[in-house]
Short mmCIF file of C-alpha atoms and ligand atoms in Angstrom, two decimals:
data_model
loop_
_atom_site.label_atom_id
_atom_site.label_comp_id
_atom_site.label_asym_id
_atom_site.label_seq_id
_atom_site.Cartn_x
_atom_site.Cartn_y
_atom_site.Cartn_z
CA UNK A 585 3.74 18.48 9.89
CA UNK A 586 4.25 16.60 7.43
CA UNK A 587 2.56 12.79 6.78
CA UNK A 588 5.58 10.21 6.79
CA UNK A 589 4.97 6.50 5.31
CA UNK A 590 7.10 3.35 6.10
CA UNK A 591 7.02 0.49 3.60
CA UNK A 592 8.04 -2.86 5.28
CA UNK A 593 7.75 -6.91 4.99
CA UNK A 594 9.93 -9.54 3.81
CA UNK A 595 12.55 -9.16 1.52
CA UNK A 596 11.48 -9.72 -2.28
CA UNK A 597 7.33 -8.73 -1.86
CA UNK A 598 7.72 -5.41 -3.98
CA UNK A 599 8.34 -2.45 -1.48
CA UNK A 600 10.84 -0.87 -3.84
CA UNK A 601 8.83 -1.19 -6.82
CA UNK A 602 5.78 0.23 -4.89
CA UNK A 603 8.50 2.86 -3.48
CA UNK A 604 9.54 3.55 -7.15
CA UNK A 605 5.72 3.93 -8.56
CA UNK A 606 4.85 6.31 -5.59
CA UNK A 607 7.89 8.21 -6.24
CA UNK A 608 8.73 7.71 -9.96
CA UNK A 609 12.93 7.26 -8.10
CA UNK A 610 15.17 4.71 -9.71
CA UNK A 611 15.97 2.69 -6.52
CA UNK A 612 17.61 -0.89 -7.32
CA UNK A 613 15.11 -3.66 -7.78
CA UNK A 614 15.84 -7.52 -8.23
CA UNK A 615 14.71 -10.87 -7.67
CA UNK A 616 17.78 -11.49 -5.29
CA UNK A 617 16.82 -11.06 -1.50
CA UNK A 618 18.02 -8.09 0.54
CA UNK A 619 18.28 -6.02 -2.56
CA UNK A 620 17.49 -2.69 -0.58
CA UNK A 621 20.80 -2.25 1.76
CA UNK A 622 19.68 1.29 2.96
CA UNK A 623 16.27 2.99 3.14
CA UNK A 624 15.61 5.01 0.25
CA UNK A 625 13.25 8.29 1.10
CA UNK A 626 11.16 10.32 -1.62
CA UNK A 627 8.14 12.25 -2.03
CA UNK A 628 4.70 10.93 -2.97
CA UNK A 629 1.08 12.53 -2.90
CA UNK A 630 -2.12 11.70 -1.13
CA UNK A 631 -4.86 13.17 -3.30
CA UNK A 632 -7.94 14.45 -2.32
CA UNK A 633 -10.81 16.32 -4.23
CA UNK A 634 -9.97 19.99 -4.46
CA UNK A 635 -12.12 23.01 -3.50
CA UNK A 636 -11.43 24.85 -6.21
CA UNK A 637 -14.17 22.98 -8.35
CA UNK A 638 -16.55 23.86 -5.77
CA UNK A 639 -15.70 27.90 -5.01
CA UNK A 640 -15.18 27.70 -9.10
CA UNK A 641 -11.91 29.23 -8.92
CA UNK A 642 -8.48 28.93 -10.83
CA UNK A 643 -6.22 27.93 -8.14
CA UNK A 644 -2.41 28.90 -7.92
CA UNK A 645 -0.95 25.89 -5.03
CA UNK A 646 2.44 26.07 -3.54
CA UNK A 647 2.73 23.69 -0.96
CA UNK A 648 0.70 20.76 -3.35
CA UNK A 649 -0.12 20.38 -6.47
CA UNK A 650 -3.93 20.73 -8.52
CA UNK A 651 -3.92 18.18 -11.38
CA UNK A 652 -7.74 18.39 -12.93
CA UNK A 653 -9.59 19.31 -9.58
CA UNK A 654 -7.89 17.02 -7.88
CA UNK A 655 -5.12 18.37 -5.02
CA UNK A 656 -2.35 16.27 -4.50
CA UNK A 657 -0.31 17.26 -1.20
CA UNK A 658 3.41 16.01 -0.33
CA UNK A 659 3.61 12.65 2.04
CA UNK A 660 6.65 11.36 2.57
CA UNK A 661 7.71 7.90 1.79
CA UNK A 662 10.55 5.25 3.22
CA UNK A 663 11.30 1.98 1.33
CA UNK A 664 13.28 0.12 3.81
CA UNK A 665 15.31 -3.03 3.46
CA UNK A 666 13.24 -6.38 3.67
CA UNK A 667 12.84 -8.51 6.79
CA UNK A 668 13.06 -12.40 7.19
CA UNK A 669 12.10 -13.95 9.70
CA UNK A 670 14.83 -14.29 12.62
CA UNK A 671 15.25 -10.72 11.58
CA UNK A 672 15.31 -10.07 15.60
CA UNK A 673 18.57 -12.32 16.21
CA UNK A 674 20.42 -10.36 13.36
CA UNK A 675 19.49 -13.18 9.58
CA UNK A 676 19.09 -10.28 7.17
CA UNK A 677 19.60 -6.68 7.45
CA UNK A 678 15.84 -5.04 7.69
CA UNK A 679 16.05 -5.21 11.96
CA UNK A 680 18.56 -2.52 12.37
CA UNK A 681 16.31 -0.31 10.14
CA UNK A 682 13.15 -0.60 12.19
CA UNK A 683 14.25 2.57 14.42
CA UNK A 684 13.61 4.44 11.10
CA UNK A 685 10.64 2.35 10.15
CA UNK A 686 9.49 3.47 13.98
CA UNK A 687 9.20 6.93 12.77
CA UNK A 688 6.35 6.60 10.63
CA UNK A 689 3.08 7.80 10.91
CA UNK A 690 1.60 4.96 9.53
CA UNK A 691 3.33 1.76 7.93
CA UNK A 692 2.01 -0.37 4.52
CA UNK A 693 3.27 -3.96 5.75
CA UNK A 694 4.06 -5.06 1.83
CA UNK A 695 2.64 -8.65 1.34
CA UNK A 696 3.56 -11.29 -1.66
CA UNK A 697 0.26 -12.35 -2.45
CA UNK A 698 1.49 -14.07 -5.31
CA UNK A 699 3.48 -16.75 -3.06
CA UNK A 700 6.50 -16.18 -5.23
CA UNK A 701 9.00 -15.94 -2.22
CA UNK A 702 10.06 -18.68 -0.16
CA UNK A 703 10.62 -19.06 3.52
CA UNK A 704 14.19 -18.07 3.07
CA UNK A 705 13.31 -14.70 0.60
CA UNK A 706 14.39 -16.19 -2.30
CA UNK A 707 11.92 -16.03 -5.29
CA UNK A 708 10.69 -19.87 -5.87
CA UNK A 709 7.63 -21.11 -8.08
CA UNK A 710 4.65 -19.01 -7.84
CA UNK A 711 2.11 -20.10 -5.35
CA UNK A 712 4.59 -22.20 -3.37
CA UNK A 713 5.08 -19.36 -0.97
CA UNK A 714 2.59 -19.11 1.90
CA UNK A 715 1.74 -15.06 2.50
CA UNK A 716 -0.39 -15.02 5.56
CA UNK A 717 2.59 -17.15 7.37
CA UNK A 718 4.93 -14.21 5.75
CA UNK A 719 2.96 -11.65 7.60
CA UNK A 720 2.62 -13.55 11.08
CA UNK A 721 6.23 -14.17 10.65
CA UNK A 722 7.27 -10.29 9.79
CA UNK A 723 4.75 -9.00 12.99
CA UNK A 724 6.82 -11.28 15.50
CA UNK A 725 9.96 -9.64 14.35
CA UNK A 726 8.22 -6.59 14.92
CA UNK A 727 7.14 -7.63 17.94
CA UNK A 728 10.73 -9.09 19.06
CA UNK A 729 11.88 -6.35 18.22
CA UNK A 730 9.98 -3.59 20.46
CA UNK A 731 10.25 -6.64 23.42
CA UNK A 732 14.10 -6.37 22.90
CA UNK A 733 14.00 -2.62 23.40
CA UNK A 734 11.57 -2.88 26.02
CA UNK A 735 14.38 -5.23 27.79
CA UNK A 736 17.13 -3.35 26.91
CA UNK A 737 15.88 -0.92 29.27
CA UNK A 738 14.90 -2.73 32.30
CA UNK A 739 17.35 -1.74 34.60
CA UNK A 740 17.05 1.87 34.04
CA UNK A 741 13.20 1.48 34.38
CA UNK A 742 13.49 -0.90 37.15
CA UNK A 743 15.76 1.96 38.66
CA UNK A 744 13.63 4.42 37.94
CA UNK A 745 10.50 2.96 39.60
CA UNK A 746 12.37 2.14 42.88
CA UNK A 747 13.19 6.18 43.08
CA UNK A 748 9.86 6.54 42.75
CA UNK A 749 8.77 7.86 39.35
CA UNK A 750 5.68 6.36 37.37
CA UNK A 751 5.77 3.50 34.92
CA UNK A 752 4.22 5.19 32.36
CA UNK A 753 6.38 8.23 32.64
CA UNK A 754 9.54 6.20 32.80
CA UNK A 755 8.84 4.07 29.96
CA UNK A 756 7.62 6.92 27.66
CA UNK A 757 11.23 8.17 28.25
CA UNK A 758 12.83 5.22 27.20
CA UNK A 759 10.83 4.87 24.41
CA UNK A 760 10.22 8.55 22.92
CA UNK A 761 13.05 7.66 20.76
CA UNK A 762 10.58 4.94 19.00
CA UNK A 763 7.95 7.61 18.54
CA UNK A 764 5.75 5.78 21.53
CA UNK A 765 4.36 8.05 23.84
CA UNK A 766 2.53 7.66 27.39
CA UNK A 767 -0.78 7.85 25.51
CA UNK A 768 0.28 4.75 23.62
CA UNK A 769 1.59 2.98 26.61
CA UNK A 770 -1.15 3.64 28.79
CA UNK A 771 -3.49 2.22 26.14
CA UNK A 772 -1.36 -0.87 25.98
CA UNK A 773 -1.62 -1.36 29.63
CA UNK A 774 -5.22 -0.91 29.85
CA UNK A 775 -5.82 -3.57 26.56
CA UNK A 776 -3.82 -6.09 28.02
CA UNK A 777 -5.04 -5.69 31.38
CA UNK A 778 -1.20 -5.05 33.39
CA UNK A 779 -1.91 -1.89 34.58
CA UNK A 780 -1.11 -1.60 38.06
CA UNK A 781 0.71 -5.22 37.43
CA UNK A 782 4.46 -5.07 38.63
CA UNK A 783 6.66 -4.11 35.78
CA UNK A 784 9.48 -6.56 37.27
CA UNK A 785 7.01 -9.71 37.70
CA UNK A 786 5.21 -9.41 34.40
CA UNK A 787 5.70 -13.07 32.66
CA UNK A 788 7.41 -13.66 29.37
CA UNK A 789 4.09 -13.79 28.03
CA UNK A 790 3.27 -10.79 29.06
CA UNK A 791 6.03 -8.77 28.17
CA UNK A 792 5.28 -10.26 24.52
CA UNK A 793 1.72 -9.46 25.22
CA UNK A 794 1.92 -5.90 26.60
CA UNK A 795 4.87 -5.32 23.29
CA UNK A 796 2.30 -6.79 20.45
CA UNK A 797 -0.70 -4.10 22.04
CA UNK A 798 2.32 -1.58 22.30
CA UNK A 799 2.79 -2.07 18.66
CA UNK A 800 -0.48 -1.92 17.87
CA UNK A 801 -1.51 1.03 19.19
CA UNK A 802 1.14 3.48 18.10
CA UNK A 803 2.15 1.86 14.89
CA UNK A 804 -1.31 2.27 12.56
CA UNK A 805 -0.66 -0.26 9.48
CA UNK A 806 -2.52 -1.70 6.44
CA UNK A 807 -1.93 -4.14 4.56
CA UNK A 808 -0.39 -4.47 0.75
CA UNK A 809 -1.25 -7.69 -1.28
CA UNK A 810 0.99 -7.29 -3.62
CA UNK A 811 1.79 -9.25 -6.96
CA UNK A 812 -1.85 -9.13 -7.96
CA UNK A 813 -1.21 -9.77 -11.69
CA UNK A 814 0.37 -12.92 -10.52
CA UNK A 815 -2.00 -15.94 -11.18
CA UNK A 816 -2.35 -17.12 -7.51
CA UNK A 817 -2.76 -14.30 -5.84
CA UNK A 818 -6.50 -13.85 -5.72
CA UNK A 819 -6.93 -17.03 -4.12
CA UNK A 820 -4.58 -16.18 -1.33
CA UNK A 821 -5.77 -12.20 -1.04
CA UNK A 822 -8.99 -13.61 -0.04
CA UNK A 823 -7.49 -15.80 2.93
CA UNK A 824 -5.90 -12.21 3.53
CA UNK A 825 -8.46 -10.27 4.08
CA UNK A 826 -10.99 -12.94 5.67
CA UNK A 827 -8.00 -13.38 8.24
CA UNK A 828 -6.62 -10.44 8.97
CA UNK A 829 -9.97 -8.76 9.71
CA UNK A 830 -8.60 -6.24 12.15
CA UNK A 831 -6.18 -4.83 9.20
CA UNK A 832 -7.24 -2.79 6.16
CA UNK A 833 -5.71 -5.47 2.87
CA UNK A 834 -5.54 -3.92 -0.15
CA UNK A 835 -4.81 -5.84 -3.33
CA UNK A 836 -1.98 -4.15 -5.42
CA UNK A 837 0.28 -4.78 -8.82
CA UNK A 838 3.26 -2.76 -7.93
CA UNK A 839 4.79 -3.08 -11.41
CA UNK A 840 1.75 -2.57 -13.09
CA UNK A 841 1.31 1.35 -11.61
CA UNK A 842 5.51 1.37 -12.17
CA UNK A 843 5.06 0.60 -15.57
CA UNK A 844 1.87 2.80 -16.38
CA UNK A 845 3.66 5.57 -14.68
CA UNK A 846 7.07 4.96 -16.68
CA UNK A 847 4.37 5.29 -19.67
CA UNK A 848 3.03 8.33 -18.55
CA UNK A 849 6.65 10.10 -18.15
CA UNK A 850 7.43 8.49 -21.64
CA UNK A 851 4.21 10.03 -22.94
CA UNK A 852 3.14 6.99 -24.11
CA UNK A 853 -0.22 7.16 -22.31
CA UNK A 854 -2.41 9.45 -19.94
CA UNK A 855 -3.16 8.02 -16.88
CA UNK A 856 -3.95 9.69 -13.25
CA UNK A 857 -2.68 7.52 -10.57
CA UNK A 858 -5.78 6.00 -8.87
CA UNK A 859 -8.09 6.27 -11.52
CA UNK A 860 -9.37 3.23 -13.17
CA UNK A 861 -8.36 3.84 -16.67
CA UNK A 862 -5.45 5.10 -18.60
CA UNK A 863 -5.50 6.04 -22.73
CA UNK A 864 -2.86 5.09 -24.98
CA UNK A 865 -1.57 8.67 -26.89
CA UNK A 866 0.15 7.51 -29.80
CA UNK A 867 -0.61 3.92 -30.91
CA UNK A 868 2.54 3.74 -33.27
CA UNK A 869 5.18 5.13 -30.67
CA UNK A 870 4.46 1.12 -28.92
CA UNK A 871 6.42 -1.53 -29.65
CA UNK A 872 4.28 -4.86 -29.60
CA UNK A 873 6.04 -6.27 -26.31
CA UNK A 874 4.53 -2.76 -24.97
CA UNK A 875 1.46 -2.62 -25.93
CA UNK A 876 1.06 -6.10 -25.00
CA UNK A 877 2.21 -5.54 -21.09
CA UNK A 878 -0.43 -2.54 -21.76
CA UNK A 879 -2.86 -4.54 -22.48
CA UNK A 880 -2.29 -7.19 -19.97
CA UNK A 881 -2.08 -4.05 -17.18
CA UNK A 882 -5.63 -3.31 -18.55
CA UNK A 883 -7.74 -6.69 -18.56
CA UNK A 884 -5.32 -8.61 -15.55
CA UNK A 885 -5.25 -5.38 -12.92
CA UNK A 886 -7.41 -2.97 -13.85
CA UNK A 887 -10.36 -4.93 -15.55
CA UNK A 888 -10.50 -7.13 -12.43
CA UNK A 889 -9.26 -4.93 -9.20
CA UNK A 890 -10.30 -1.44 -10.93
CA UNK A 891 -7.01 0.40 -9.51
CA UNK A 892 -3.23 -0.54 -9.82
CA UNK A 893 -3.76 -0.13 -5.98
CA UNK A 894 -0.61 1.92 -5.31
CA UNK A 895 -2.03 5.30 -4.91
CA UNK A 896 -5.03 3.94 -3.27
CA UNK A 897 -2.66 2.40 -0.50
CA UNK A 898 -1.23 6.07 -0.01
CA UNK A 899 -4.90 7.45 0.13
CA UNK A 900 -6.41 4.55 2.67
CA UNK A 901 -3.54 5.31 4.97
CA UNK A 902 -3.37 9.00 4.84
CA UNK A 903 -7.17 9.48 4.62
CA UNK A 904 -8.64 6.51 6.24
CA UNK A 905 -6.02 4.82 8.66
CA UNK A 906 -4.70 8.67 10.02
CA UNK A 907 -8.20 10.11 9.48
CA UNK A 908 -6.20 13.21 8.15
CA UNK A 909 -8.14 15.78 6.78
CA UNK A 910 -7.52 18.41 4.54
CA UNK A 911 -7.63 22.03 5.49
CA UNK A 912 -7.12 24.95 2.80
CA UNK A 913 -5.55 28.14 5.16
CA UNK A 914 -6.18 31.52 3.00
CA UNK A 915 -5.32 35.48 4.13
CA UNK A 916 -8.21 36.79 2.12
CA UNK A 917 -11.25 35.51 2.62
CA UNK A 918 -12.53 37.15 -0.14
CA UNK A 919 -9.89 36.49 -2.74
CA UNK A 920 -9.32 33.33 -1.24
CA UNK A 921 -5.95 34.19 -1.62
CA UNK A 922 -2.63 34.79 0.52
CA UNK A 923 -0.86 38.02 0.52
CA UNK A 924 0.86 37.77 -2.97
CA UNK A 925 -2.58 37.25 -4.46
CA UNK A 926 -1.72 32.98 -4.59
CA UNK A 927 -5.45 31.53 -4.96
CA UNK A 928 -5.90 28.64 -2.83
CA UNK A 929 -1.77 28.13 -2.22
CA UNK A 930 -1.69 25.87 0.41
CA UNK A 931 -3.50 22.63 1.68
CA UNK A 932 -2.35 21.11 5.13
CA UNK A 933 -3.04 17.80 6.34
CA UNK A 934 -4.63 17.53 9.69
CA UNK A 935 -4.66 14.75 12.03
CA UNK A 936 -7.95 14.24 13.80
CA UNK A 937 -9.53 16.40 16.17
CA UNK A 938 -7.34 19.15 15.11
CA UNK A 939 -8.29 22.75 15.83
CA UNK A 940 -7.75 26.40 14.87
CA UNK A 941 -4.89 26.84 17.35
CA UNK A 942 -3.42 23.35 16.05
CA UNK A 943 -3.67 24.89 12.50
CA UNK A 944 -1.95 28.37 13.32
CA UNK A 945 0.71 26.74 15.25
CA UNK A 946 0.88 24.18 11.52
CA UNK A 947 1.37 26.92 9.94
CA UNK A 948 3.61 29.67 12.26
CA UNK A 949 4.04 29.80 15.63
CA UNK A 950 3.82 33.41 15.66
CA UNK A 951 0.46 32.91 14.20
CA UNK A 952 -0.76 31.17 17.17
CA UNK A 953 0.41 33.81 19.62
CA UNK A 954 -1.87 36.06 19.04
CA UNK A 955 -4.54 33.75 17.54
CA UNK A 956 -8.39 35.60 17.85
CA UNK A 957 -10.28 33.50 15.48
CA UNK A 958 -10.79 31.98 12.10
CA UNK A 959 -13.26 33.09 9.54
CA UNK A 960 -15.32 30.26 7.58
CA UNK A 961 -14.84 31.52 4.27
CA UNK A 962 -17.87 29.33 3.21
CA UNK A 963 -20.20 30.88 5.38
CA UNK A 964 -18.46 33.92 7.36
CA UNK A 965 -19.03 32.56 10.54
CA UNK A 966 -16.02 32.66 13.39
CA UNK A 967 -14.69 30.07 14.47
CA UNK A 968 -13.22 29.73 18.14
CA UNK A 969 -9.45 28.81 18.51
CA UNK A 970 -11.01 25.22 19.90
CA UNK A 971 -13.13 24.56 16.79
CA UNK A 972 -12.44 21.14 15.52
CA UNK A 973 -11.62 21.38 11.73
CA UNK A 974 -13.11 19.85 9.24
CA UNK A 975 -12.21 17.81 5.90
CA UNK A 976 -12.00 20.56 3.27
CA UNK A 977 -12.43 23.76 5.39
CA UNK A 978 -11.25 26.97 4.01
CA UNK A 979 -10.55 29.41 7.12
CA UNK A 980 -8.76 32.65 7.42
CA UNK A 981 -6.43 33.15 10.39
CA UNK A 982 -7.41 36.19 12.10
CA UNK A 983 -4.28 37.04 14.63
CA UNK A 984 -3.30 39.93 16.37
CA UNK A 985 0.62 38.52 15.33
CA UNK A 986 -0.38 38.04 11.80
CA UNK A 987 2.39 35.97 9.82
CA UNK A 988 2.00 38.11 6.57
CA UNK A 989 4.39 35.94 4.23
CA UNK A 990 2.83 33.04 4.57
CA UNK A 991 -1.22 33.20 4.74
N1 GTP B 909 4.52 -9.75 -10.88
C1 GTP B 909 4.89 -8.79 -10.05
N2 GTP B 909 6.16 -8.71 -9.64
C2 GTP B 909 6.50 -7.71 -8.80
C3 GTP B 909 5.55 -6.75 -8.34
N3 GTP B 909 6.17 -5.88 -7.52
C4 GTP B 909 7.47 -6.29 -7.46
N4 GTP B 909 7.68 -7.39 -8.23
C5 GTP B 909 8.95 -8.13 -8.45
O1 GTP B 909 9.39 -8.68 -7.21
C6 GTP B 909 10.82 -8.66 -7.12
C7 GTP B 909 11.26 -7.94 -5.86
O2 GTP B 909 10.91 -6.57 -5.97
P1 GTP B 909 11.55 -5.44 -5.05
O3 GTP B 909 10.77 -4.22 -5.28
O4 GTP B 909 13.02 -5.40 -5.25
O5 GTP B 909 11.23 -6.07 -3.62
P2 GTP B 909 11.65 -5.54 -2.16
O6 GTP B 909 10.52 -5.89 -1.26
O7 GTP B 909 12.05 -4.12 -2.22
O8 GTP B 909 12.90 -6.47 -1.83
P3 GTP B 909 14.10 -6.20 -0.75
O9 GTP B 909 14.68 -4.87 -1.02
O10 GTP B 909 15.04 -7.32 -1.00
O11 GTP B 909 13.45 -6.32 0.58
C8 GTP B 909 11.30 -7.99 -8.41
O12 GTP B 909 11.63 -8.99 -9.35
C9 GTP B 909 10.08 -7.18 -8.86
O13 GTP B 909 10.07 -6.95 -10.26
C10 GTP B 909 4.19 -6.87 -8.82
O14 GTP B 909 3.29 -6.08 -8.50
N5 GTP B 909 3.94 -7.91 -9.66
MG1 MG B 910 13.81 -3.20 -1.73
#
């Protein structure tokens, strides 16, 4: 399985240059709103320390990549066009995209912290824009949206109901599509307090309700303050985060990781995405207009938020918001190795609670046919098919179906 990321919020707050940075892609940037038409998928990395440091081997990855100790596996990543608010009765485009935006595993709601954007999207005078409204107004489209669904369907769940099927069941159906299951409905139900309500008599208010716990619940999200570099945006990242207490805000400069990692690919500099330092290479290959957006990168973003906060976003959401952990699946406990001798080749992400049979079936059904055990390669012991894995764990499939090729 592999992690998928949605970026979203109103047009102009930097999803594309955040999309661009994870992804080092070319997509179209611009101060003009609704520059992103269609979503734009890539490839970025959620990095985690790597075992190999610890078992003090020389590892040879194939799914992910090692880059000094550190293992960086594939997430994937969707830019998708910006939102306004009245998104919901068709101003803008972003609306018909939040069916794809729906199939994320989690979603980084992209915030101008700056307050460069005005109500309309347009880029005005920094500070004169007014972020936290931006978010409120971006999570009622969201909301409007998932309501409208919700209504779209009535009749069929109404119809439904009256031949006797469950509320939960039906509306799972007519939401599957959405990536909302009954697990996330019957959550919704019990937060709000409707269960055992009448679907038909719940009030407007608590169809919006029962939609903004729906959302919540099967939608995980942080937040991006974006525009950090900006003057006014530490004011205004500090109303963030004191308001929006039940959300994870982290404080970002977009460009700035774009334009360190543009550096990097240039050779200009060496820099690891996350950390909070990069060194200039060769001080002559700058031009001054360079080395002065260098230097501004260093003492305006890094000197006083430590991180560009682009690859950190990735990380909190994969590692923190998912609780995804990271499991290293080898054929030879010994050699730590698959079957071509590969030390170390692959690294799956795990949701929570994940177990041995979740892992085989992750990595071949076959596998989990015949699953017997795993061996803890740390410490030999055997683990049961319902052992709950671990960050970091290095097990060895033991099957009586053994998928030779790939472990
Ligand atoms: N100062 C500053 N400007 C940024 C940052 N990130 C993006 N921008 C600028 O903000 C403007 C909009 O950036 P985009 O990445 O196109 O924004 P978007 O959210 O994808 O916009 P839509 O596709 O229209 O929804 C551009 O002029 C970017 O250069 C940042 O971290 N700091
Ligand atoms: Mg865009």
């Amino acid at each position: 399985m592999t992690v998928r990321i949605g970026l979203i919020g109103k047009t102009n707050t930097g999803k594309t240059t955040f999309f661009n940075a994870a992804t080092l892609q070319y997509a179209e940037v611009s101060t003009y709103p609704f520059t992103t038409k269609q979503p734009n998928y890539g490839t970025t990395y959620a990095i985690s320390p790597c075992v190999c440091r610890e078992f003090n081997v020389k590892d040879n990855p194939r799914n992910s990549l090692c880059v000094d100790g550190y293992r960086h596996i594939p997430v994937e990543i969707i830019d998708l066009p910006g939102l306004i608010k009245g998104a919901w009765a068709g101003k803008g485009l972003g609306n018909q995209f939040l069916a794809v935006a729906s199939q994320a595993d989690a979603l980084i709601h992209v915030v101008d912290a700056s307050g460069s954007v005005d109500e309309e999207g347009r880029i005005t005078e920094m500070g004169k824009g007014n972020p936290l409204a931006d978010f409120y107004d971006i999570q009622e489209e969201l909301v409007m949206w998932l309501m409208r669904l919700i209504d779209r369907q009535e009749d069929k769940i109404v119809r439904n109901l009256k031949a006797g099927k469950g509320f939960v069941e039906t509306l799972a159906e007519a939401l599957q599509g959405v990536k909302i299951s009954a697990a996330h409905i019957e959550a919704a139900l019990r937060l709000t307090g409707l269960r055992g309500e009448e679907f038909e008599k719940w009030t407007m208010l608590e169809d919006k309700k029962f939609a903004e716990k729906l959302l919540e619940v099967s939608k995980p999200m942080i937040v991006l303050a974006n525009k950090m570099d900006l003057e006014t945006a530490g004011a205004n990242f500090e109303i963030l985060r004191d308001t929006l207490t039940s959300y994870m805000v982290i404080p970002a400069s977009a460009e700035a990781e774009l334009a360190l990692r543009r550096a990097v690919q240039k050779g200009f500099v060496k820099y690891i995405p996350g950390e909070e330092d990069f060194r200039i290479v060769d001080e002559s290959k700058l031009t001054p207009e360079q080395r002065k957006a260098l230097e501004f990168i260093e003492s305006r973003v890094l000197g006083e938020y430590m991180r560009t906060g682009v690859q950190f976003a990735i990380n909190v959401a994969v590692f923190k918001l998912l609780g995804m952990g990271v499991v290293y699946p080898v054929s030879d406990p010994a050699k730590l190795s698959d079957g071509s001798g590969n030390v170390l080749p692959d690294a799956y992400l795990m949701p929570p609670n994940s177990t041995v049979k979740d892992l085989a079936r992750a990595i071949h059904t076959e596998l989990e046919k015949g699953l017997l055990y795993a061996v803890d390669v740390r410490t030999g012991l055997h683990l049961p098919g319902d052992y709950r894995l671990k960050d970091r764990d290095v097990l060895s499939i033991v099957s009586t179906t053994r998928h030779r090729s790939k472990t």
